[in-house]
């Protein structure tokens, strides 16, 4: 019985970890693409 419960928790942890890694990868990709498109987006021009 313990093995079945442990198996479900292990699966849940792997699912959450994989989802978090996927979101981090997508976020890093979007940040890189946006930075290449708008290179000076964080700086303001002082006129």
Coordinates of N, CA and C in Angstrom, one line a residue:
X1 N 0.8 -1.2 0.0 CA 0.0 0.0 0.0 C 0.9 1.3 0.0
X2 N 1.9 1.2 0.8 CA 2.8 2.4 0.8 C 3.5 2.7 -0.5
X3 N 3.8 1.6 -1.2 CA 4.4 1.8 -2.5 C 3.5 2.5 -3.5
X4 N 2.2 2.2 -3.4 CA 1.2 2.8 -4.3 C 1.1 4.3 -4.0
X5 N 1.0 4.6 -2.8 CA 0.9 6.0 -2.4 C 2.2 6.8 -2.8
X6 N 3.4 6.2 -2.5 CA 4.6 6.8 -2.8 C 4.7 7.0 -4.3
X7 N 4.3 6.0 -5.1 CA 4.3 6.1 -6.5 C 3.5 7.3 -7.0
X8 N 2.3 7.5 -6.5 CA 1.5 8.7 -6.9 C 2.2 10.0 -6.5
X9 N 2.7 10.1 -5.3 CA 3.4 11.3 -4.9 C 4.6 11.6 -5.8
X10 N 5.4 10.6 -6.1 CA 6.5 10.7 -7.0 C 6.1 11.2 -8.4
X11 N 5.0 10.6 -8.9 CA 4.5 11.1 -10.2 C 4.0 12.5 -10.2
X12 N 3.4 12.9 -9.1 CA 3.0 14.3 -8.9 C 4.1 15.3 -8.9
X13 N 5.2 14.9 -8.1 CA 6.4 15.8 -8.1 C 7.1 15.9 -9.4
X14 N 7.1 14.8 -10.1 CA 7.8 14.8 -11.5 C 6.9 15.7 -12.4
X15 N 5.6 15.6 -12.3 CA 4.7 16.4 -13.2 C 4.9 17.9 -12.9
X16 N 4.9 18.2 -11.6 CA 5.1 19.6 -11.3 C 6.5 20.2 -11.7
X17 N 7.5 19.3 -11.5 CA 8.8 19.7 -11.8 C 9.0 19.9 -13.4
X18 N 8.4 19.0 -14.1 CA 8.4 19.1 -15.6 C 7.6 20.3 -16.1
X19 N 6.5 20.6 -15.4 CA 5.7 21.8 -15.8 C 6.5 23.1 -15.5
X20 N 7.1 23.1 -14.3 CA 7.9 24.3 -14.0 C 9.1 24.5 -14.9
X21 N 9.7 23.4 -15.3 CA 10.9 23.5 -16.2 C 10.4 24.0 -17.6
X22 N 9.3 23.5 -18.0 CA 8.7 23.9 -19.3 C 8.4 25.4 -19.3
X23 N 7.7 25.9 -18.2 CA 7.4 27.3 -18.1 C 8.7 28.1 -18.1
X24 N 9.7 27.7 -17.4 CA 10.9 28.4 -17.3 C 11.6 28.5 -18.7
X25 N 11.6 27.4 -19.4 CA 12.2 27.4 -20.7 C 11.4 28.3 -21.7
X26 N 10.1 28.3 -21.7 CA 9.3 29.2 -22.5 C 9.6 30.7 -22.1
X27 N 9.6 30.9 -20.8 CA 9.9 32.3 -20.3 C 11.3 32.8 -20.8
X28 N 12.3 32.0 -20.7 CA 13.6 32.4 -21.1 C 13.7 32.6 -22.6
X29 N 13.0 31.8 -23.4 CA 12.9 32.0 -24.8 C 12.3 33.3 -25.2
X30 N 11.1 33.6 -24.5 CA 10.4 34.8 -24.8 C 11.3 36.0 -24.4
X31 N 11.9 35.9 -23.3 CA 12.8 37.0 -22.8 C 13.9 37.3 -23.8
X32 N 14.5 36.2 -24.3 CA 15.6 36.3 -25.3 C 15.1 37.0 -26.6
X33 N 14.0 36.5 -27.1 CA 13.4 37.0 -28.4 C 13.0 38.5 -28.2
X34 N 12.4 38.8 -27.1 CA 12.0 40.2 -26.9 C 13.2 41.1 -26.7
X35 N 14.3 40.6 -26.1 CA 15.5 41.4 -25.9 C 16.2 41.7 -27.2
X36 N 16.1 40.7 -28.1 CA 16.7 40.9 -29.5 C 15.9 41.9 -30.3
X37 N 14.6 41.8 -30.1 CA 13.7 42.7 -30.9 C 13.8 44.2 -30.4
X38 N 13.8 44.3 -29.1 CA 13.8 45.7 -28.5 C 15.1 45.8 -27.6
X39 N 16.2 46.1 -28.2 CA 17.5 46.0 -27.4 C 17.6 47.0 -26.3
X40 N 17.0 48.2 -26.4 CA 17.1 49.2 -25.4 C 15.8 49.4 -24.7
X41 N 15.1 48.4 -24.4 CA 13.7 48.6 -23.9 C 13.7 49.0 -22.4
X42 N 14.8 48.8 -21.7 CA 14.8 49.2 -20.3 C 15.3 50.6 -20.0
X43 N 16.0 51.2 -21.0 CA 16.5 52.5 -20.8 C 15.6 53.5 -21.4
X44 N 15.5 54.7 -20.8 CA 14.7 55.8 -21.3 C 15.7 56.8 -21.9
X45 N 15.2 57.4 -22.9 CA 16.0 58.5 -23.5 C 15.7 59.8 -22.7
X46 N 16.8 60.5 -22.4 CA 16.6 61.8 -21.7 C 16.8 62.9 -22.7
X47 N 15.7 63.5 -23.2 CA 15.8 64.6 -24.2 C 15.6 65.9 -23.5

